[in-house]
Coordinates of N, CA and C in Angstrom, one line a residue:
M1 N -11.6 7.0 2.9 CA -12.5 6.9 3.8 C -14.3 7.5 2.6
T2 N -14.4 6.4 2.2 CA -15.8 6.5 1.2 C -17.1 6.9 2.5
Q3 N -17.7 7.8 1.4 CA -19.0 8.2 1.9 C -20.0 7.9 0.9
A4 N -21.6 7.9 1.2 CA -22.3 8.0 -0.1 C -23.3 8.8 0.7
R5 N -24.1 9.7 -0.7 CA -25.4 10.4 -0.2 C -26.2 10.0 -1.2
T6 N -27.8 10.1 -1.0 CA -28.8 9.8 -1.8 C -29.7 11.2 -2.5
L7 N -30.4 10.9 -3.3 CA -31.4 12.3 -3.0 C -32.0 12.8 -2.4
A8 N -32.4 12.0 -1.1 CA -33.0 12.5 -0.2 C -32.2 13.2 0.5
D9 N -30.7 12.9 0.8 CA -29.8 13.8 1.3 C -29.6 14.8 0.7
F10 N -30.1 15.1 -0.2 CA -30.2 16.9 -1.1 C -31.8 18.0 -1.2
G11 N -32.5 17.3 -0.8 CA -33.9 17.6 -0.3 C -34.8 16.7 -1.4
G12 N -34.5 15.9 -1.9 CA -35.5 15.1 -2.9 C -35.3 15.8 -4.3
G13 N -36.9 15.2 -4.6 CA -37.1 16.0 -6.3 C -36.3 14.1 -7.4
S14 N -37.1 14.9 -8.8 CA -36.5 13.9 -9.7 C -36.7 14.7 -10.9
G15 N -36.4 13.7 -11.9 CA -36.2 14.7 -13.4 C -34.8 14.4 -14.1
T16 N -35.2 14.7 -15.0 CA -33.4 14.6 -16.1 C -32.7 15.9 -15.9
G17 N -31.3 15.2 -15.3 CA -30.4 15.9 -15.2 C -30.6 16.4 -13.5
K18 N -30.9 15.5 -12.5 CA -30.7 15.8 -11.0 C -29.7 14.7 -10.7
V19 N -29.0 15.1 -9.5 CA -28.4 14.3 -9.2 C -28.9 13.3 -8.2
L20 N -28.9 11.9 -8.8 CA -29.6 11.0 -7.4 C -28.7 10.3 -6.4
Q21 N -27.3 10.5 -6.4 CA -26.9 10.0 -5.4 C -25.6 10.4 -5.9
V22 N -24.5 10.6 -4.7 CA -23.3 10.9 -4.9 C -22.0 9.9 -3.9
V23 N -21.5 9.2 -4.6 CA -20.4 8.5 -3.4 C -19.0 9.2 -3.9
V24 N -18.4 9.2 -2.7 CA -17.2 9.6 -2.9 C -16.1 8.7 -2.1
H25 N -15.0 8.7 -2.5 CA -13.8 8.3 -1.6 C -12.4 9.4 -1.7
Q26 N -12.2 9.5 -0.3 CA -11.2 10.9 -0.5 C -9.9 10.1 0.3
E27 N -8.8 9.8 -0.4 CA -7.6 8.8 -0.2 C -6.6 9.6 1.0
T28 N -6.5 9.3 1.9 CA -5.4 10.3 2.6 C -4.5 9.2 3.0
A29 N -3.9 8.2 2.4 CA -3.1 7.7 2.9 C -1.9 8.3 3.6
A30 N -1.6 7.5 4.4 CA 0.0 8.1 5.4 C 0.9 8.5 4.4
P31 N 1.9 9.8 4.6 CA 3.1 9.5 4.1 C 4.2 8.8 4.8
Q32 N 4.5 8.0 5.2 CA 4.9 7.6 6.1 C 4.6 6.0 6.7
P33 N 4.7 5.1 6.0 CA 6.0 4.8 5.1 C 5.1 5.1 3.6
P34 N 6.6 5.5 2.5 CA 4.9 5.8 1.5 C 4.3 5.0 0.8
V35 N 3.1 5.4 0.2 CA 2.3 4.8 0.1 C 2.7 4.5 -1.7
T36 N 2.8 3.6 -2.7 CA 3.6 3.8 -4.0 C 2.6 2.7 -4.5
F37 N 2.2 3.1 -5.9 CA 1.9 2.0 -7.1 C 2.6 1.3 -8.0
G38 N 2.8 0.9 -8.5 CA 3.8 0.2 -9.5 C 4.6 -0.9 -8.9
A39 N 5.7 -0.8 -9.6 CA 6.0 0.2 -11.4 C 5.1 -0.6 -12.0
S40 N 4.7 0.8 -13.0 CA 3.8 0.2 -14.4 C 5.1 -0.4 -15.2
T41 N 4.3 -0.9 -16.2 CA 5.2 -1.7 -17.3 C 5.1 -0.6 -18.2
A42 N 6.3 0.1 -19.2 CA 5.9 1.3 -20.2 C 4.9 1.0 -21.2
N43 N 4.0 1.7 -21.2 CA 3.0 1.8 -22.2 C 1.7 1.1 -21.6
Q44 N 1.7 0.9 -20.4 CA 0.5 0.1 -19.9 C 0.0 0.4 -18.7
Y45 N -0.7 0.4 -18.8 CA -1.9 1.2 -17.8 C -1.7 0.3 -16.5
L46 N -1.3 1.2 -15.3 CA -1.7 0.4 -14.3 C -2.8 1.2 -13.4
L47 N -3.9 0.1 -12.6 CA -4.7 0.4 -12.0 C -4.3 1.0 -10.7
L48 N -4.8 2.6 -9.9 CA -4.7 2.5 -8.5 C -5.4 1.8 -7.5
S49 N -5.4 0.7 -7.8 CA -5.9 0.1 -6.7 C -5.8 -0.7 -5.6
A50 N -6.3 -1.2 -4.2 CA -5.7 -1.4 -3.3 C -4.8 -2.8 -3.8
A51 N -5.2 -3.4 -4.5 CA -4.4 -4.8 -4.9 C -2.9 -4.2 -5.4
N52 N -2.6 -2.9 -5.9 CA -1.6 -3.0 -6.8 C -0.8 -1.7 -5.5
A53 N -1.4 -1.5 -4.6 CA -0.7 -0.5 -3.5 C 0.1 -1.0 -2.8
S54 N 1.3 -0.6 -2.3 CA 2.1 -1.1 -1.5 C 1.8 -1.0 0.3
D55 N 0.5 -0.7 0.3 CA -0.2 -0.7 1.7 C -1.1 -1.8 1.5
S56 N -1.6 -2.3 0.2 CA -2.7 -3.5 0.1 C -4.5 -2.4 0.5
T57 N -4.0 -1.0 0.9 CA -5.4 -0.9 1.2 C -5.5 0.5 0.5
A58 N -4.9 1.2 0.1 CA -4.5 3.0 -0.4 C -5.5 2.3 -1.5
K59 N -6.5 3.6 -2.1 CA -6.6 3.1 -3.6 C -7.3 5.0 -4.4
M60 N -7.6 4.9 -5.5 CA -8.1 5.8 -6.2 C -9.3 5.1 -6.8
E61 N -10.6 4.7 -5.7 CA -11.5 4.2 -7.1 C -12.6 4.1 -5.9
V62 N -13.7 4.1 -6.6 CA -15.2 4.5 -6.0 C -15.8 3.6 -6.6
T63 N -16.8 3.0 -5.6 CA -18.1 2.3 -6.5 C -19.5 2.7 -6.1
I64 N -20.4 2.5 -7.1 CA -21.9 3.5 -7.0 C -22.5 2.0 -8.0
T65 N -23.7 2.1 -7.0 CA -24.9 1.6 -8.0 C -26.3 2.2 -8.0
P66 N -25.9 2.4 -9.5 CA -27.2 3.3 -10.2 C -28.5 2.7 -9.9
S67 N -29.3 3.3 -9.6 CA -30.9 3.2 -9.3 C -31.6 2.8 -10.7
S68 N -31.0 3.3 -11.6 CA -31.7 2.8 -13.4 C -30.5 2.9 -13.9
A69 N -30.8 1.9 -14.8 CA -30.2 1.5 -16.3 C -29.3 2.5 -17.1
S70 N -30.8 3.7 -16.9 CA -30.7 4.6 -18.1 C -29.2 5.7 -17.4
S71 N -29.4 5.7 -15.9 CA -28.4 7.1 -15.7 C -26.9 7.0 -16.3
K72 N -27.1 8.2 -15.8 CA -25.4 9.0 -16.8 C -24.7 8.8 -15.5
I73 N -23.5 8.4 -15.0 CA -22.4 8.0 -14.0 C -21.2 9.7 -14.2
L74 N -21.2 10.6 -13.7 CA -20.5 11.4 -13.7 C -19.0 10.9 -12.5
I75 N -18.0 11.2 -13.0 CA -17.0 11.0 -12.2 C -16.1 12.0 -12.4
H76 N -15.6 12.6 -11.1 CA -14.7 13.5 -11.2 C -13.8 12.8 -10.3
A77 N -12.1 13.4 -10.4 CA -11.1 12.5 -10.0 C -10.0 13.3 -9.5
I78 N -9.0 13.6 -8.4 CA -7.9 14.7 -8.4 C -7.1 13.7 -7.8
V79 N -5.8 13.7 -8.6 CA -5.0 12.5 -7.3 C -3.6 13.3 -7.7
H80 N -3.3 13.5 -6.4 CA -1.5 14.5 -6.3 C -0.6 13.2 -6.2
F81 N 0.5 13.5 -6.7 CA 1.6 12.5 -6.6 C 3.1 12.8 -7.3
E82 N 3.9 12.0 -6.9 CA 5.2 12.4 -7.7 C 5.3 10.7 -8.0
P83 N 6.0 10.9 -9.4 CA 6.4 10.1 -10.2 C 8.2 9.6 -9.8
S84 N 8.3 8.5 -9.6 CA 9.8 7.6 -9.8 C 10.6 8.1 -10.9
V85 N 9.7 8.7 -12.1 CA 10.7 9.3 -13.5 C 9.5 10.6 -13.9
D86 N 10.6 11.3 -15.1 CA 9.8 12.4 -15.5 C 8.4 11.8 -15.5
S87 N 7.6 13.0 -15.5 CA 6.0 12.8 -15.7 C 5.1 13.3 -16.3
H88 N 6.2 14.2 -17.6 CA 5.5 15.2 -18.5 C 5.1 14.6 -19.7
D89 N 4.9 12.7 -19.7 CA 4.5 12.1 -20.5 C 3.1 11.2 -19.8
T90 N 2.9 10.9 -19.1 CA 2.2 10.6 -18.0 C 0.3 10.5 -18.5
I91 N -0.1 9.6 -18.7 CA -2.0 10.1 -19.2 C -2.7 9.2 -18.0
W92 N -3.8 9.6 -17.9 CA -4.6 9.2 -16.8 C -5.6 8.7 -17.3
T93 N -6.8 7.6 -17.3 CA -7.8 7.0 -17.3 C -8.7 6.8 -16.1
L94 N -10.0 5.9 -16.6 CA -10.5 5.3 -15.7 C -10.9 3.8 -16.3
Y95 N -11.2 3.6 -15.3 CA -11.6 1.5 -15.8 C -12.9 1.4 -14.9
R96 N -13.9 0.7 -15.5 CA -14.7 0.5 -15.4 C -14.8 -1.2 -14.5
N97 N -15.2 -1.6 -13.4 CA -15.2 -3.0 -13.0 C -13.7 -3.2 -13.1
G98 N -12.5 -2.8 -13.3 CA -11.3 -3.2 -13.1 C -10.8 -3.7 -14.8
S99 N -12.0 -3.9 -15.8 CA -11.7 -4.2 -16.9 C -12.1 -3.4 -18.3
T100 N -12.5 -2.6 -18.0 CA -13.1 -1.8 -19.2 C -12.1 -0.4 -19.1
R101 N -11.4 -0.2 -20.3 CA -10.9 1.0 -19.9 C -12.1 1.8 -20.9
L102 N -12.1 3.3 -20.2 CA -12.5 4.9 -20.9 C -12.0 5.9 -21.2
G103 N -12.8 6.4 -21.8 CA -11.6 7.2 -22.8 C -10.9 7.3 -24.1
Q104 N -10.4 7.9 -24.5 CA -9.9 7.8 -25.8 C -9.3 6.5 -26.0
P105 N -9.7 5.7 -27.1 CA -8.7 4.8 -27.2 C -7.4 4.5 -27.8
D106 N -6.2 3.8 -27.8 CA -5.1 4.0 -28.5 C -5.1 4.0 -30.0
Q107 N -4.6 4.5 -30.9 CA -4.8 4.7 -32.5 C -2.9 4.7 -32.7
S108 N -3.1 3.6 -33.5 CA -1.6 2.6 -34.1 C -0.5 3.4 -32.3
N109 N 0.2 3.8 -32.4 CA 1.5 4.0 -31.4 C 1.2 5.3 -30.4
R110 N -0.1 6.0 -31.1 CA -0.7 6.8 -29.7 C -1.4 6.6 -28.6
R111 N -1.1 6.6 -27.6 CA -2.0 5.8 -26.3 C -2.9 7.1 -26.5
G112 N -4.0 6.4 -25.9 CA -5.3 7.2 -25.7 C -5.6 7.2 -23.8
G113 N -6.7 7.9 -23.5 CA -7.0 8.4 -21.9 C -8.0 9.2 -22.1
I114 N -7.6 10.0 -21.0 CA -8.5 11.0 -20.2 C -8.1 12.5 -20.3
A115 N -6.8 12.4 -19.6 CA -6.1 13.1 -19.1 C -4.9 13.2 -19.0
Q116 N -3.9 14.3 -18.9 CA -2.5 14.1 -19.0 C -2.3 15.3 -17.1
T117 N -1.3 14.6 -17.3 CA -0.1 15.0 -16.1 C -0.3 16.7 -16.1
V118 N -0.7 17.3 -14.9 CA -0.1 18.8 -15.1 C 1.0 18.3 -13.7
T119 N 1.9 18.9 -14.9 CA 3.4 18.6 -13.7 C 4.2 20.1 -13.4
S120 N 4.9 20.0 -12.7 CA 5.3 21.4 -11.6 C 6.5 21.7 -12.4
L121 N 7.0 22.5 -12.0 CA 7.8 23.4 -13.2 C 9.6 22.8 -12.6
D122 N 9.2 22.2 -11.2 CA 10.7 21.6 -10.4 C 11.0 20.2 -11.1
A123 N 12.0 19.7 -12.1 CA 12.3 18.7 -12.3 C 12.7 17.4 -11.7
N124 N 12.8 18.0 -10.2 CA 13.5 16.6 -9.6 C 12.2 16.2 -8.8
N125 N 12.7 15.0 -7.9 CA 10.8 14.2 -7.2 C 11.5 14.3 -5.7
D126 N 12.0 15.3 -5.6 CA 11.9 15.2 -3.8 C 11.3 16.7 -3.4
S127 N 10.4 17.4 -4.5 CA 10.0 18.7 -3.8 C 8.6 18.7 -5.1
T128 N 7.5 19.4 -4.8 CA 6.8 19.9 -5.7 C 5.7 18.6 -6.5
I129 N 4.7 18.1 -5.9 CA 3.9 17.5 -6.2 C 2.9 17.6 -7.4
D130 N 2.9 16.4 -8.4 CA 2.5 17.0 -9.5 C 0.5 16.2 -9.2
M131 N 0.0 16.6 -10.4 CA -1.6 16.1 -10.6 C -1.9 15.9 -11.6
A132 N -3.4 15.0 -11.4 CA -4.2 14.7 -12.6 C -5.4 15.2 -12.3
N133 N -6.3 15.1 -13.1 CA -7.6 16.0 -12.9 C -8.4 15.3 -13.9
I134 N -9.5 14.1 -13.6 CA -10.3 13.5 -14.7 C -11.4 14.4 -14.1
L135 N -12.4 14.4 -15.4 CA -13.8 14.7 -15.1 C -14.4 13.8 -16.4
F136 N -15.6 13.1 -16.4 CA -15.8 11.8 -17.2 C -17.5 11.7 -17.0
E137 N -18.2 11.8 -18.1 CA -19.2 10.8 -18.1 C -19.5 9.7 -18.8
D138 N -20.0 8.5 -18.0 CA -20.0 7.2 -18.5 C -21.4 6.7 -18.6
S139 N -22.1 6.0 -19.0 CA -22.9 5.3 -19.4 C -23.1 3.6 -19.0
P140 N -22.7 3.5 -18.0 CA -22.6 1.8 -17.8 C -24.0 1.0 -17.8
N141 N -25.2 1.5 -18.1 CA -26.5 1.0 -18.3 C -26.8 -0.2 -17.4
T142 N -26.5 -0.4 -16.0 CA -26.7 -1.4 -15.0 C -27.4 -0.8 -14.2
T143 N -28.1 -1.6 -13.0 CA -27.7 -1.4 -11.7 C -27.5 -2.0 -11.0
S144 N -26.4 -2.9 -11.7 CA -25.5 -3.5 -10.6 C -24.0 -2.6 -9.9
A145 N -23.4 -3.1 -9.0 CA -22.5 -2.1 -8.5 C -21.4 -2.0 -9.6
T146 N -20.8 -0.9 -9.8 CA -20.3 -0.6 -10.9 C -18.7 0.4 -9.8
T147 N -17.8 -0.3 -10.4 CA -16.5 0.6 -9.7 C -15.8 1.2 -10.5
Y148 N -15.2 2.4 -10.5 CA -14.5 3.2 -11.4 C -13.3 3.7 -10.4
T149 N -12.3 2.9 -10.9 CA -10.6 3.0 -10.6 C -9.7 3.9 -11.5
M150 N -9.0 4.9 -10.9 CA -8.0 5.7 -11.7 C -6.6 4.6 -12.3
A151 N -6.2 4.4 -13.3 CA -5.0 4.4 -13.8 C -4.1 5.2 -14.5
Y152 N -2.7 5.3 -14.5 CA -2.2 5.8 -15.3 C -1.0 5.3 -16.1
N153 N -0.5 6.0 -17.3 CA 0.4 5.0 -18.2 C 1.4 6.3 -18.5
N154 N 2.7 6.0 -18.4 CA 4.2 6.4 -19.1 C 4.8 5.8 -20.0
S155 N 5.2 6.1 -20.9 CA 5.9 6.0 -21.7 C 7.4 4.7 -21.2
S156 N 7.7 5.5 -19.7 CA 8.7 4.6 -19.0 C 8.0 3.7 -17.9
A157 N 8.9 2.9 -17.5 CA 8.5 2.1 -16.3 C 8.2 3.1 -15.0
M158 N 7.1 3.2 -14.3 CA 6.8 4.5 -13.3 C 6.3 3.8 -12.1
T159 N 6.8 4.4 -11.0 CA 6.0 4.1 -9.7 C 5.7 5.1 -9.5
V160 N 4.6 5.5 -8.9 CA 3.3 6.8 -8.4 C 3.7 6.5 -6.7
Y161 N 4.1 8.1 -6.3 CA 4.5 8.3 -5.1 C 3.2 9.0 -4.5
L162 N 1.7 8.3 -3.7 CA 0.3 8.9 -3.6 C 0.5 9.9 -2.7
N163 N -0.2 11.2 -2.8 CA -0.2 12.1 -1.8 C 1.1 12.6 -1.1
R164 N 2.5 12.7 -1.9 CA 3.5 13.0 -1.4 C 4.5 13.3 -2.5
V165 N 5.6 13.9 -1.7 CA 6.7 13.5 -3.2 C 7.5 12.4 -2.9
L166 N 8.5 12.2 -3.7 CA 9.6 10.6 -3.6 C 10.2 11.4 -2.4
G167 N 10.6 12.5 -2.4 CA 11.8 12.5 -1.3 C 10.9 12.5 0.0
S168 N 12.0 12.3 1.3 CA 11.2 12.3 2.5 C 11.7 13.8 3.8
S169 N 12.5 14.5 3.2 CA 12.8 15.5 4.1 C 11.9 15.9 4.6
D170 N 12.1 17.0 5.5 CA 11.6 17.4 6.7 C 11.5 19.2 6.3
S171 N 10.6 19.3 5.0 CA 11.0 20.9 4.6 C 9.7 21.4 4.0
S172 N 9.6 22.6 3.7 CA 8.2 22.8 3.6 C 7.7 22.6 1.8
G173 N 8.8 22.2 0.9 CA 9.1 21.9 -0.2 C 8.5 20.4 -0.6
A174 N 8.3 19.6 0.5 CA 8.0 18.2 0.6 C 6.6 17.9 1.4
E175 N 5.6 18.3 0.0 CA 4.3 18.6 0.5 C 3.6 17.4 0.6
R176 N 2.4 17.2 1.5 CA 1.8 16.2 1.6 C 0.5 16.7 1.6
L177 N 0.0 16.0 0.5 CA -1.8 16.1 0.4 C -2.8 15.4 0.0
Q178 N -4.1 15.5 -0.2 CA -5.1 14.1 -0.2 C -5.8 14.2 -1.7
S179 N -6.0 13.0 -2.0 CA -6.7 12.9 -3.9 C -8.4 12.0 -3.0
I180 N -8.7 13.0 -4.2 CA -10.5 12.1 -3.8 C -11.0 11.8 -5.4
I181 N -11.7 11.2 -5.3 CA -12.4 10.5 -6.2 C -14.1 10.6 -6.0
M182 N -15.0 10.8 -7.0 CA -16.3 10.8 -6.4 C -17.2 10.6 -7.7
A183 N -18.1 9.6 -7.5 CA -19.1 9.2 -8.9 C -20.6 10.0 -8.3
Q184 N -21.4 10.3 -9.2 CA -22.3 11.6 -9.1 C -23.4 10.4 -10.4
E185 N -24.6 9.9 -9.7 CA -25.7 9.2 -10.5 C -26.4 10.7 -11.2
I186 N -26.6 10.7 -12.4 CA -27.2 11.6 -13.0 C -28.8 11.4 -13.9
A187 N -30.0 12.0 -13.2 CA -31.0 11.1 -14.1 C -31.1 11.1 -15.5
V188 N -31.6 10.7 -16.2 CA -31.7 10.7 -17.8 C -33.4 10.7 -17.8

C-alpha cells in the first residue's frame, strides 16, 4: 500500500528544512505462500523490487516526484526478513531508479552499503526475524519521478523471506511482521 502526502496535508508553510511531501509504502506481503526475493549471487546486490519477488507484487520501494531540483530526499526504511543463510554479514543499500547504487562504495574487496543487518540471537532460520534499518539523505537533482529500492548483499548466495521466518510452524516463535519505506522531500 503506497500513500502520498503533500505540504498542504501538514498545514502549509515553506522555507529551508520544511517537509514538502511524504510518500510511504508499507509492505504487508501475505505470509502464505512466503514472498521471497532471490536468490542473490554472492557479493552482488539484489533489489527488493516486484520484478525480483516470488509473487511479482511485493516490493520495498517508493517513488517520489520532487517539486524542486534542489530538494533533498530523506529515505527511511525498515525491512523485516529471515534469510536462507546466516545473515551476520548481510549489508543493505538503496538504489535510485534501479541503477544508481547509493551509500558507501566498494573498496577493493570490502563491500560498501548503508546499513548492516540486525540479527537475532537465534541462529536457526525457523524463528526470530532479522531486520535492517536505513536512514539516508539523497540529492537527486531532478523534478522527475524518482524510485528508491532497497537491496541486499551477502557474501553467500541468499534468499530473503519477507516479513516472516523461513519456517512455517504455527507457533509464537514464527513471527509475521510488516516492512516500510518512506521518502520525504525536504526544502533546501
